[in-house]
Coordinates of C-alpha atoms in Angstrom, one line a residue:
Chain A
M29 CA -57.9 -149.8 -18.7
T30 CA -57.3 -151.2 -15.3
I31 CA -54.5 -153.5 -14.6
D32 CA -54.5 -155.8 -11.7
T33 CA -50.9 -155.4 -10.7
N34 CA -51.2 -158.2 -8.2
A35 CA -51.8 -160.7 -10.9
F36 CA -48.4 -159.9 -12.3
T37 CA -46.4 -160.1 -9.1
L38 CA -44.2 -162.8 -10.1
G39 CA -42.9 -166.1 -8.9
P40 CA -40.2 -166.2 -6.3
L41 CA -39.9 -162.4 -6.1
E42 CA -43.4 -162.0 -4.8
A43 CA -42.3 -160.2 -1.7
G44 CA -40.3 -157.6 -3.6
P45 CA -41.3 -155.1 -6.2
P46 CA -42.8 -156.5 -9.4
C47 CA -39.9 -157.2 -11.7
C48 CA -41.6 -156.5 -14.9
E49 CA -44.7 -155.2 -16.5
P50 CA -46.2 -157.9 -18.7
Q51 CA -45.2 -156.2 -21.9
T52 CA -44.9 -158.6 -24.8
V53 CA -41.6 -158.6 -26.6
I54 CA -41.7 -161.8 -28.5
Q55 CA -45.0 -163.0 -29.9
V56 CA -44.9 -166.6 -31.2
R57 CA -47.9 -167.6 -33.2
N58 CA -48.7 -171.0 -34.6
L59 CA -45.0 -172.0 -34.8
S60 CA -44.4 -175.4 -36.4
L61 CA -40.9 -176.7 -37.1
H62 CA -39.9 -179.6 -39.3
Y63 CA -36.6 -181.4 -39.8
E64 CA -37.0 -182.9 -43.3
S65 CA -40.4 -184.4 -42.9
Q66 CA -40.3 -185.0 -39.2
A67 CA -42.2 -182.5 -37.2
A68 CA -40.3 -181.3 -34.2
L69 CA -42.7 -178.7 -32.9
D70 CA -46.4 -178.4 -33.6
N71 CA -48.4 -175.2 -33.5
V72 CA -46.9 -173.4 -30.6
S73 CA -48.2 -170.0 -29.6
L74 CA -47.0 -168.0 -26.6
D75 CA -45.9 -164.6 -25.5
I76 CA -42.5 -163.7 -23.9
Y77 CA -42.6 -160.7 -21.6
K78 CA -40.1 -158.0 -21.4
G79 CA -37.5 -158.1 -18.6
C80 CA -38.8 -161.5 -17.4
I81 CA -37.2 -164.8 -17.2
T82 CA -39.2 -167.4 -19.0
A83 CA -38.2 -171.0 -18.4
L84 CA -38.8 -173.7 -21.0
I85 CA -39.2 -177.1 -19.3
G86 CA -40.1 -180.6 -20.5
P87 CA -38.5 -183.9 -21.3
S88 CA -35.7 -184.4 -23.9
G89 CA -36.8 -184.2 -27.5
C90 CA -39.8 -182.1 -26.8
G91 CA -38.6 -179.2 -29.0
K92 CA -37.5 -176.7 -26.3
T93 CA -34.1 -176.2 -28.0
S94 CA -35.7 -176.0 -31.5
F95 CA -38.1 -173.4 -30.2
L96 CA -35.3 -171.4 -28.7
S97 CA -33.2 -171.5 -31.9
A98 CA -36.2 -170.4 -34.0
I99 CA -36.3 -167.1 -32.1
N100 CA -32.9 -165.9 -33.4
R101 CA -33.1 -167.9 -36.6
M102 CA -30.3 -170.3 -35.7
T103 CA -32.6 -172.8 -37.4
D104 CA -31.5 -171.3 -40.7
L105 CA -28.1 -173.1 -40.2
I106 CA -29.7 -176.6 -40.0
P107 CA -30.0 -178.2 -43.4
G108 CA -33.5 -179.4 -44.0
C109 CA -35.1 -177.4 -41.2
S110 CA -38.2 -175.5 -42.1
V111 CA -40.2 -173.1 -39.9
D112 CA -43.9 -172.2 -40.3
G113 CA -45.9 -169.7 -38.4
R114 CA -44.9 -166.3 -37.1
I115 CA -42.5 -165.0 -34.6
L116 CA -42.7 -161.2 -33.9
V117 CA -40.0 -159.5 -32.0
D118 CA -41.0 -155.9 -31.1
N119 CA -43.8 -156.4 -33.7
E120 CA -41.4 -157.2 -36.5
D121 CA -41.7 -160.5 -38.2
I122 CA -38.2 -162.0 -38.0
H123 CA -38.9 -164.4 -40.9
H124 CA -39.6 -161.4 -43.2
P125 CA -37.3 -161.6 -46.2
K126 CA -36.0 -158.1 -45.4
T127 CA -34.9 -159.0 -41.8
D128 CA -31.2 -158.5 -41.3
V129 CA -30.2 -161.8 -39.6
Q130 CA -26.9 -160.5 -38.3
S131 CA -28.5 -157.5 -36.5
L132 CA -31.3 -159.7 -35.3
R133 CA -28.8 -162.0 -33.7
R134 CA -27.0 -159.0 -32.2
R135 CA -30.3 -158.0 -30.5
I136 CA -31.0 -161.6 -29.5
G137 CA -28.0 -163.1 -27.8
M138 CA -27.6 -166.8 -27.2
V139 CA -25.7 -168.9 -24.7
F140 CA -25.2 -172.6 -25.3
Q141 CA -25.1 -175.6 -23.1
K142 CA -21.3 -176.2 -23.5
P143 CA -19.1 -173.2 -22.7
T144 CA -17.4 -172.4 -26.0
P145 CA -15.0 -169.5 -25.8
F146 CA -13.2 -169.0 -29.1
P147 CA -9.5 -170.2 -29.0
L148 CA -8.4 -166.6 -28.6
S149 CA -7.4 -164.4 -25.7
I150 CA -10.1 -163.3 -23.2
R151 CA -10.0 -159.8 -24.6
R152 CA -10.2 -160.9 -28.2
N153 CA -13.2 -163.2 -27.4
L154 CA -15.2 -160.1 -26.5
A155 CA -13.6 -157.7 -29.0
L156 CA -14.2 -159.9 -32.0
P157 CA -18.0 -159.7 -32.2
L158 CA -17.9 -156.0 -31.2
N159 CA -15.5 -155.3 -34.1
E160 CA -17.7 -157.3 -36.4
H161 CA -20.7 -155.1 -35.5
G162 CA -18.8 -151.9 -36.2
V163 CA -17.4 -151.0 -32.7
T164 CA -13.8 -150.6 -33.6
Q165 CA -12.5 -147.7 -31.5
T166 CA -10.1 -149.3 -29.0
K167 CA -11.1 -147.1 -26.1
E168 CA -14.8 -147.8 -26.6
V169 CA -14.1 -151.5 -26.9
I170 CA -12.2 -151.6 -23.7
V171 CA -15.0 -149.8 -21.8
I172 CA -17.6 -152.2 -23.1
I173 CA -15.4 -155.2 -22.3
K174 CA -14.8 -154.1 -18.8
K175 CA -18.5 -153.5 -18.2
A176 CA -19.5 -156.8 -19.6
L177 CA -17.0 -158.7 -17.5
Q178 CA -18.1 -156.8 -14.4
D179 CA -21.7 -157.7 -15.2
V180 CA -20.9 -161.4 -15.1
G181 CA -18.6 -161.0 -12.1
L182 CA -15.5 -162.0 -14.0
W183 CA -13.6 -158.7 -14.0
D184 CA -11.9 -159.1 -10.7
E185 CA -10.9 -162.7 -11.6
V186 CA -9.3 -161.9 -15.0
C187 CA -8.5 -158.1 -15.1
D188 CA -4.8 -158.8 -14.8
R189 CA -4.7 -161.4 -17.5
L190 CA -7.0 -160.3 -20.3
D191 CA -4.6 -161.5 -22.9
A192 CA -4.4 -165.0 -21.5
P193 CA -6.1 -167.7 -23.6
A194 CA -9.8 -168.0 -22.8
L195 CA -9.4 -171.7 -22.8
S196 CA -7.2 -171.5 -19.7
L197 CA -10.3 -170.4 -17.6
S198 CA -12.3 -172.9 -15.6
G199 CA -15.6 -174.3 -17.0
G200 CA -17.7 -171.9 -15.0
Q201 CA -15.6 -168.9 -15.9
Q202 CA -15.7 -169.9 -19.5
Q203 CA -19.5 -170.0 -19.4
R204 CA -19.6 -166.6 -17.8
L205 CA -17.2 -165.3 -20.4
C206 CA -19.7 -166.6 -23.1
I207 CA -22.5 -164.7 -21.3
A208 CA -20.3 -161.6 -21.2
R209 CA -19.6 -162.0 -24.9
A210 CA -23.3 -162.0 -25.6
L211 CA -23.9 -159.1 -23.2
A212 CA -21.1 -157.0 -24.8
L213 CA -23.3 -156.6 -27.9
N214 CA -26.0 -155.0 -25.7
P215 CA -28.8 -157.3 -26.7
E216 CA -32.4 -156.9 -25.6
I217 CA -33.1 -160.6 -25.3
L218 CA -30.9 -163.5 -24.1
L219 CA -31.6 -167.1 -25.1
M220 CA -30.0 -169.7 -22.9
D221 CA -29.9 -173.3 -23.8
E222 CA -29.2 -175.2 -20.5
P223 CA -26.4 -172.8 -19.5
C224 CA -25.7 -174.6 -16.3
S225 CA -26.0 -178.3 -17.2
A226 CA -22.3 -178.8 -18.2
L227 CA -21.0 -177.1 -15.0
D228 CA -20.2 -178.4 -11.5
P229 CA -22.7 -177.5 -8.8
I230 CA -20.8 -174.5 -7.5
A231 CA -20.1 -173.0 -10.9
S232 CA -23.7 -173.7 -11.7
G233 CA -24.8 -171.8 -8.7
V234 CA -22.7 -168.8 -9.7
V235 CA -24.1 -168.7 -13.2
E236 CA -27.6 -169.1 -11.8
D237 CA -27.2 -166.1 -9.5
L238 CA -25.8 -164.2 -12.5
I239 CA -29.0 -165.0 -14.5
C240 CA -31.1 -163.7 -11.6
R241 CA -29.1 -160.4 -11.6
L242 CA -29.7 -160.0 -15.3
Q243 CA -33.5 -160.2 -14.7
G244 CA -35.2 -156.9 -15.5
R245 CA -32.4 -155.6 -17.7
Y246 CA -32.8 -158.3 -20.3
T247 CA -35.6 -160.5 -21.4
I248 CA -34.4 -164.0 -20.8
V249 CA -35.6 -167.3 -22.3
I250 CA -33.9 -170.3 -20.7
V251 CA -34.2 -174.0 -21.4
T252 CA -33.5 -176.1 -18.4
H253 CA -33.8 -179.7 -17.3
N254 CA -33.4 -178.7 -13.7
L255 CA -36.9 -178.1 -12.4
A256 CA -35.7 -176.8 -9.1
Q257 CA -33.6 -174.2 -11.0
A258 CA -36.6 -173.2 -13.2
R259 CA -38.7 -172.8 -10.1
R260 CA -36.0 -170.7 -8.4
I261 CA -35.2 -168.2 -11.1
A262 CA -38.1 -168.1 -13.6
N263 CA -41.1 -165.6 -13.7
Y264 CA -42.9 -167.6 -16.3
A265 CA -42.7 -171.2 -17.4
A266 CA -43.7 -173.0 -20.5
F267 CA -44.1 -176.8 -20.3
F268 CA -43.5 -178.8 -23.4
W269 CA -44.3 -182.4 -24.0
V270 CA -43.5 -184.8 -26.7
R271 CA -46.2 -186.9 -28.5
E272 CA -45.2 -189.2 -31.4
R273 CA -41.8 -187.5 -31.6
T274 CA -43.4 -184.1 -32.0
G275 CA -43.1 -181.4 -29.4
Q276 CA -46.1 -179.5 -28.2
L277 CA -46.7 -176.7 -25.7
V278 CA -48.9 -178.1 -23.0
E279 CA -49.1 -175.2 -20.6
F280 CA -47.7 -171.7 -20.2
G281 CA -48.1 -169.4 -17.3
R282 CA -46.6 -167.8 -14.3
C283 CA -43.9 -170.0 -12.8
R284 CA -45.7 -170.4 -9.6
H285 CA -48.9 -171.5 -11.2
I286 CA -47.1 -174.0 -13.4
F287 CA -45.4 -175.5 -10.3
E288 CA -48.0 -175.2 -7.7
S289 CA -51.4 -175.2 -9.4
P290 CA -51.0 -176.4 -13.0
R291 CA -54.2 -176.7 -15.0
D292 CA -53.0 -179.7 -17.0
A293 CA -52.7 -183.1 -15.3
L294 CA -49.6 -183.9 -17.4
T295 CA -47.9 -180.7 -16.1
A296 CA -48.7 -181.7 -12.6
A297 CA -47.3 -185.1 -13.1
Y298 CA -44.1 -183.7 -14.6
V299 CA -43.3 -181.0 -12.1
N300 CA -44.0 -183.4 -9.3
G301 CA -41.6 -185.9 -10.8
N302 CA -44.2 -188.5 -11.6
R303 CA -43.7 -188.4 -15.4
G304 CA -40.8 -187.6 -17.7
Chain B
M26 CA -3.3 -206.8 -19.2
Q27 CA -1.1 -209.2 -21.2
T28 CA -2.3 -207.7 -24.6
D29 CA -1.7 -204.2 -23.2
R30 CA 1.9 -205.0 -22.4
L31 CA 2.4 -206.6 -25.8
L32 CA 0.8 -203.6 -27.6
T33 CA 3.0 -201.2 -25.7
G34 CA 6.0 -203.2 -26.6
V35 CA 5.2 -203.3 -30.3
L36 CA 4.4 -199.6 -30.5
R37 CA 7.6 -198.7 -28.6
A38 CA 9.6 -200.9 -31.0
G39 CA 8.0 -199.1 -34.0
A40 CA 8.8 -195.7 -32.5
V41 CA 12.4 -196.6 -31.7
L42 CA 12.8 -198.1 -35.2
A43 CA 11.6 -194.9 -36.9
A44 CA 13.8 -192.7 -34.8
L45 CA 16.7 -195.0 -35.4
V46 CA 16.4 -194.9 -39.2
M47 CA 16.3 -191.1 -39.0
L48 CA 19.4 -191.1 -36.8
L49 CA 21.2 -193.6 -39.0
I50 CA 20.6 -191.5 -42.1
L51 CA 22.0 -188.5 -40.3
C52 CA 25.1 -190.5 -39.2
F53 CA 25.6 -191.7 -42.7
L54 CA 25.4 -188.2 -44.1
L55 CA 27.9 -187.0 -41.5
L56 CA 30.2 -189.9 -42.1
E57 CA 30.3 -189.4 -45.9
S58 CA 30.8 -185.6 -45.6
W59 CA 33.3 -185.9 -42.8
P60 CA 36.4 -185.8 -45.0
V61 CA 35.6 -182.3 -46.4
L62 CA 34.1 -181.0 -43.2
T63 CA 37.4 -181.7 -41.4
G64 CA 39.8 -181.6 -44.4
L65 CA 38.6 -178.4 -46.0
S66 CA 37.6 -175.2 -44.3
V67 CA 33.8 -174.9 -44.1
F68 CA 34.1 -171.3 -45.3
R69 CA 35.2 -172.6 -48.7
F70 CA 31.5 -173.5 -49.3
L71 CA 30.8 -169.8 -48.9
T72 CA 33.8 -168.1 -50.3
D73 CA 35.1 -170.2 -53.2
A74 CA 35.0 -168.5 -56.5
S75 CA 32.5 -170.8 -58.1
W76 CA 31.2 -174.4 -58.3
H77 CA 33.8 -176.2 -60.3
P78 CA 34.2 -179.4 -58.3
L79 CA 36.6 -181.0 -60.7
E80 CA 39.0 -178.0 -60.2
G81 CA 38.4 -178.0 -56.5
A82 CA 36.1 -175.0 -56.3
Y83 CA 33.1 -175.7 -54.0
N84 CA 30.9 -172.6 -53.6
L85 CA 27.5 -174.0 -52.6
M86 CA 25.9 -170.6 -52.1
P87 CA 24.4 -170.0 -55.6
M88 CA 22.6 -173.4 -55.4
L89 CA 21.5 -172.7 -51.8
A90 CA 20.0 -169.4 -53.2
G91 CA 18.4 -171.3 -56.0
T92 CA 16.9 -173.8 -53.6
L93 CA 15.6 -171.1 -51.3
L94 CA 14.2 -168.9 -54.0
A95 CA 12.4 -171.7 -55.8
S96 CA 10.8 -172.9 -52.5
I97 CA 9.9 -169.5 -51.2
G98 CA 8.5 -168.5 -54.6
A99 CA 6.4 -171.7 -54.6
L100 CA 5.2 -171.0 -51.0
I101 CA 4.3 -167.4 -51.8
L102 CA 2.0 -168.7 -54.6
A103 CA 0.7 -172.0 -53.0
V104 CA 0.0 -170.9 -49.4
P105 CA -2.7 -168.3 -50.2
L106 CA -4.1 -170.4 -53.0
G107 CA -4.2 -173.6 -50.9
I108 CA -5.8 -171.9 -47.9
A109 CA -8.3 -170.2 -50.2
S110 CA -9.2 -173.5 -51.8
A111 CA -9.6 -175.1 -48.4
L112 CA -11.8 -172.3 -47.2
F113 CA -13.9 -172.6 -50.4
I114 CA -14.4 -176.3 -49.8
V115 CA -15.3 -176.0 -46.2
F116 CA -17.3 -172.8 -46.0
F117 CA -18.4 -171.4 -49.3
A118 CA -18.9 -174.1 -51.9
P119 CA -22.2 -175.8 -52.5
L120 CA -22.1 -179.3 -51.2
H121 CA -21.9 -181.2 -54.5
L122 CA -19.2 -178.8 -55.9
A123 CA -17.2 -179.1 -52.7
S124 CA -16.9 -182.9 -53.0
I125 CA -15.9 -182.7 -56.7
Y126 CA -13.4 -180.0 -56.1
K127 CA -11.9 -182.0 -53.2
R128 CA -11.5 -185.1 -55.4
L129 CA -9.8 -183.0 -58.0
I130 CA -7.3 -181.7 -55.4
E131 CA -6.7 -185.2 -54.1
L132 CA -6.0 -186.4 -57.6
L133 CA -3.5 -183.5 -58.1
A134 CA -1.7 -184.7 -54.9
G135 CA -1.4 -188.2 -56.4
I136 CA 0.5 -187.2 -59.6
P137 CA 4.1 -188.3 -59.5
S138 CA 6.6 -185.5 -59.4
V139 CA 8.3 -186.8 -62.6
V140 CA 5.1 -186.3 -64.5
F141 CA 4.9 -182.7 -63.3
G142 CA 8.5 -182.3 -64.5
F143 CA 7.7 -183.8 -67.8
W144 CA 4.7 -181.5 -68.3
G145 CA 6.9 -178.6 -67.2
L146 CA 9.6 -179.6 -69.7
T147 CA 7.4 -180.0 -72.7
T148 CA 4.7 -177.4 -72.1
L149 CA 5.5 -174.9 -69.4
A150 CA 9.1 -174.1 -70.2
P151 CA 8.6 -173.6 -73.9
L152 CA 5.7 -171.3 -73.1
I153 CA 7.8 -169.2 -70.9
G154 CA 10.6 -169.4 -73.5
E155 CA 8.4 -167.8 -76.1
W156 CA 7.9 -164.9 -73.8
Q157 CA 11.2 -164.6 -72.1
P158 CA 13.9 -167.1 -73.4
P159 CA 15.4 -169.5 -72.5
G160 CA 12.3 -170.8 -70.7
A161 CA 13.9 -173.3 -68.4
S162 CA 14.1 -171.0 -65.5
L163 CA 13.5 -170.2 -61.8
L164 CA 10.0 -169.2 -62.8
A165 CA 9.3 -172.6 -64.4
G166 CA 10.7 -174.3 -61.3
V167 CA 8.5 -172.2 -59.0
L168 CA 5.4 -172.9 -61.0
V169 CA 6.0 -176.6 -61.1
L170 CA 6.7 -176.7 -57.3
T171 CA 3.6 -174.6 -56.7
L172 CA 1.5 -177.2 -58.4
M173 CA 3.1 -179.9 -56.4
I174 CA 2.7 -178.4 -53.0
L175 CA -0.7 -176.8 -53.6
P176 CA -2.7 -180.0 -53.0
M177 CA -0.7 -180.8 -49.9
I178 CA -1.4 -177.4 -48.4
T179 CA -5.1 -177.5 -49.5
I180 CA -5.6 -181.0 -48.0
T181 CA -4.0 -180.3 -44.7
A182 CA -5.7 -176.9 -44.4
Y183 CA -9.0 -178.6 -45.3
T184 CA -8.5 -181.2 -42.6
A185 CA -7.7 -178.6 -40.0
L186 CA -10.7 -176.4 -40.9
A187 CA -13.1 -179.3 -41.1
A188 CA -12.0 -180.3 -37.6
V189 CA -13.0 -176.9 -36.1
P190 CA -15.7 -177.7 -33.5
K191 CA -19.2 -177.0 -34.8
E192 CA -20.1 -175.3 -31.5
L193 CA -17.5 -172.6 -32.2
L194 CA -19.1 -171.8 -35.6
Q195 CA -22.5 -172.0 -34.1
N196 CA -21.5 -169.5 -31.4
A197 CA -20.0 -167.2 -33.9
S198 CA -23.2 -167.2 -36.0
A199 CA -25.3 -166.6 -32.8
L200 CA -23.2 -163.5 -32.1
G201 CA -24.2 -162.2 -35.5
L202 CA -20.8 -162.7 -37.2
S203 CA -20.9 -162.8 -41.0
R204 CA -19.6 -165.8 -42.7
W205 CA -16.3 -164.1 -43.5
G206 CA -16.1 -162.7 -40.0
T207 CA -16.5 -166.2 -38.7
V208 CA -13.9 -167.6 -41.0
R209 CA -11.4 -164.9 -40.2
G210 CA -12.0 -164.4 -36.6
V211 CA -12.8 -167.9 -35.4
A212 CA -12.1 -170.7 -37.9
L213 CA -8.7 -169.7 -39.1
P214 CA -7.3 -169.0 -35.6
A215 CA -8.8 -172.3 -34.4
A216 CA -7.2 -174.2 -37.4
R217 CA -3.9 -172.4 -37.2
T218 CA -1.8 -175.2 -35.8
G219 CA -3.0 -177.7 -38.5
I220 CA -2.5 -175.2 -41.3
T221 CA 1.0 -174.2 -40.1
A222 CA 1.9 -177.9 -39.9
G223 CA 0.8 -178.4 -43.5
V224 CA 2.7 -175.4 -44.7
I225 CA 5.9 -176.6 -43.0
L226 CA 5.5 -180.1 -44.6
A227 CA 5.0 -178.5 -48.0
A228 CA 8.0 -176.3 -47.5
A229 CA 10.1 -179.3 -46.6
R230 CA 8.8 -181.0 -49.7
A231 CA 9.6 -178.0 -51.9
L232 CA 13.1 -177.8 -50.5
G233 CA 13.8 -181.4 -51.2
E234 CA 12.0 -181.8 -54.5
T235 CA 14.5 -183.0 -57.1
M236 CA 13.2 -184.5 -60.3
A237 CA 10.6 -182.0 -61.3
V238 CA 12.8 -179.0 -60.6
L239 CA 15.8 -180.6 -62.3
M240 CA 13.7 -181.0 -65.5
V241 CA 12.5 -177.4 -65.8
A242 CA 14.9 -175.1 -63.9
G243 CA 17.7 -175.1 -66.4
N244 CA 20.4 -176.2 -63.9
V245 CA 22.9 -173.4 -64.5
V246 CA 24.9 -172.7 -61.3
Q247 CA 24.4 -169.0 -60.8
Y248 CA 22.7 -166.3 -58.7
P249 CA 19.6 -165.6 -60.9
E250 CA 19.2 -161.9 -61.8
S251 CA 15.5 -162.4 -62.7
V252 CA 12.9 -165.1 -62.4
F253 CA 13.6 -165.9 -66.1
D254 CA 17.2 -167.0 -65.4
P255 CA 18.0 -170.7 -65.0
V256 CA 19.0 -171.9 -61.6
R257 CA 20.3 -175.1 -60.0
T258 CA 19.0 -176.4 -56.7
L259 CA 21.0 -178.4 -54.2
A260 CA 18.8 -181.4 -54.7
A261 CA 19.1 -181.2 -58.4
N262 CA 22.9 -180.9 -58.1
I263 CA 23.2 -184.1 -56.1
A264 CA 21.1 -186.0 -58.7
L265 CA 23.1 -184.5 -61.6
E266 CA 26.6 -185.2 -60.3
M267 CA 26.4 -188.2 -58.0
A268 CA 27.0 -190.6 -60.8
Y269 CA 30.5 -189.4 -61.5
A270 CA 31.6 -187.6 -58.4
M271 CA 34.6 -188.9 -56.5
G272 CA 36.7 -188.0 -53.6
D273 CA 36.2 -184.5 -52.2
H274 CA 33.6 -183.8 -54.8
R275 CA 31.5 -186.7 -53.6
S276 CA 31.8 -185.6 -50.0
V277 CA 30.8 -182.1 -50.9
L278 CA 27.6 -183.5 -52.4
F279 CA 26.9 -185.2 -49.1
V280 CA 27.5 -181.9 -47.4
S281 CA 24.8 -180.3 -49.6
G282 CA 22.5 -183.2 -48.6
L283 CA 23.3 -182.4 -45.0
L284 CA 22.6 -178.7 -45.6
L285 CA 19.1 -179.6 -47.0
M286 CA 18.4 -181.6 -44.0
L287 CA 19.5 -178.8 -41.8
L288 CA 17.2 -176.4 -43.6
V289 CA 14.2 -178.7 -42.9
M290 CA 15.2 -179.0 -39.3
V291 CA 15.4 -175.2 -38.9
L292 CA 12.0 -175.0 -40.5
S293 CA 10.4 -177.4 -38.0
A294 CA 12.2 -175.7 -35.1
M295 CA 10.6 -172.5 -36.3
A296 CA 7.2 -174.1 -36.4
G297 CA 7.7 -175.2 -32.8
L298 CA 8.7 -171.7 -31.7
L299 CA 5.7 -170.1 -33.5
E300 CA 3.4 -172.6 -31.6
K301 CA 4.9 -171.6 -28.3
R302 CA 4.7 -167.9 -29.0
R303 CA 1.1 -168.1 -29.9
Y304 CA -0.3 -167.2 -26.5
A305 CA 2.9 -166.0 -24.8

């Protein structure tokens, strides 16, 4: 089999080495999602590639967040929410009755829009999920905490006050702490739901750089309303649109194609700021 | 602008009034107990041979012990039960059951204390008496107090737990925490302040509760040797003897009122300290 590697040289990193082989990690097939009787997502199929950043873009209410929360089954927590179709992560159907949701969520970390550290110390914020997943040896926990905080660039800022309340950190630091908390569990996939939209521009820039640094090590799916940001950081982009209150996938492809030569007229109108 | 100023004035007046009433009560207690506080040595409340006010023996310690034991016993039973009930309502009960259970607890909170006392007197004390006579005892007092403060602890803990931000719980789930892990690691710490406040309120209520305890605890002035011995609490003592007390005896009763108030003040100061130490 011949692979045209050029075809997979991605988005803004075109000059550098290819960041990732197009190896499918998450296969979404015919995914539909209902809240009570209202359809929120209709028949979405797409592949998420390993080590890449995939941006989900589109107007409010188009089902981006619903799509994201279906991947780690956070949809289970919403009363009246039903999911049809299949989502395969590493070829395992995550809706299979035998799937262990807790370990699934360990493998698929999630970062939310609003930074939400637990009302505990910085150290405890990271240690709590580790303990819960069976990492209880103090030495090991400390090593992991240090590494996670270094990964998000927070170690130098907080290493002398790990026992201070996490809520005493600034908004941007809190969001990086939340990312560190997810990374400490050593996930394969990171889901990010508008991680920068509640932050000021400078903090937002820091988090954005961080996401870029994580590229390659983690598979990242990010919802963002900031088109410029999607364009800067993503390798792939999926454009969702809402018709009669139901979200649909309009176009999916390499980020550059979506922004520069979209196939669909709607995509072109949206990314150029004419619609949405 | 005009209404703002008016509102500020009204609110300020309300706050001053509330503080003033509190202060006046304290002054009144001090004034009434002044004769013995200055006339007798305070140590006599500790060292007198017994409580025989008509013969001038004023040892308050057995009743202080009775008060503390009854309250602490009730707290030991009611705090875990109350918090467990609240956790059940918020995190574990199916929706319809949770609302029924919550109504029930609210109903329990609305029962007047004298009714609890009456029930204790006619049902609980005889039941204990069959097992370990005489029945009217520290244990009966503890159980009745437990029933009385349980709804208070449950409702305040429920309110605190229900107010834990949804995002926190969502984050905990997204990190793969089990329901119990979420409750223990996130919800309880986040609701700690509210739960502690509820427990303090309940403790204050238990310390001061008069009627129900008076009806079931037997009212013998003594250090109890077991939970089946009768005890008398400070509050019950005031209610029992106020009608005929005169002179120093009357003043000593006010001193015991002052002592109760002091206990509650210490309690709330402790709560304040705990809150400060939380992250220190």
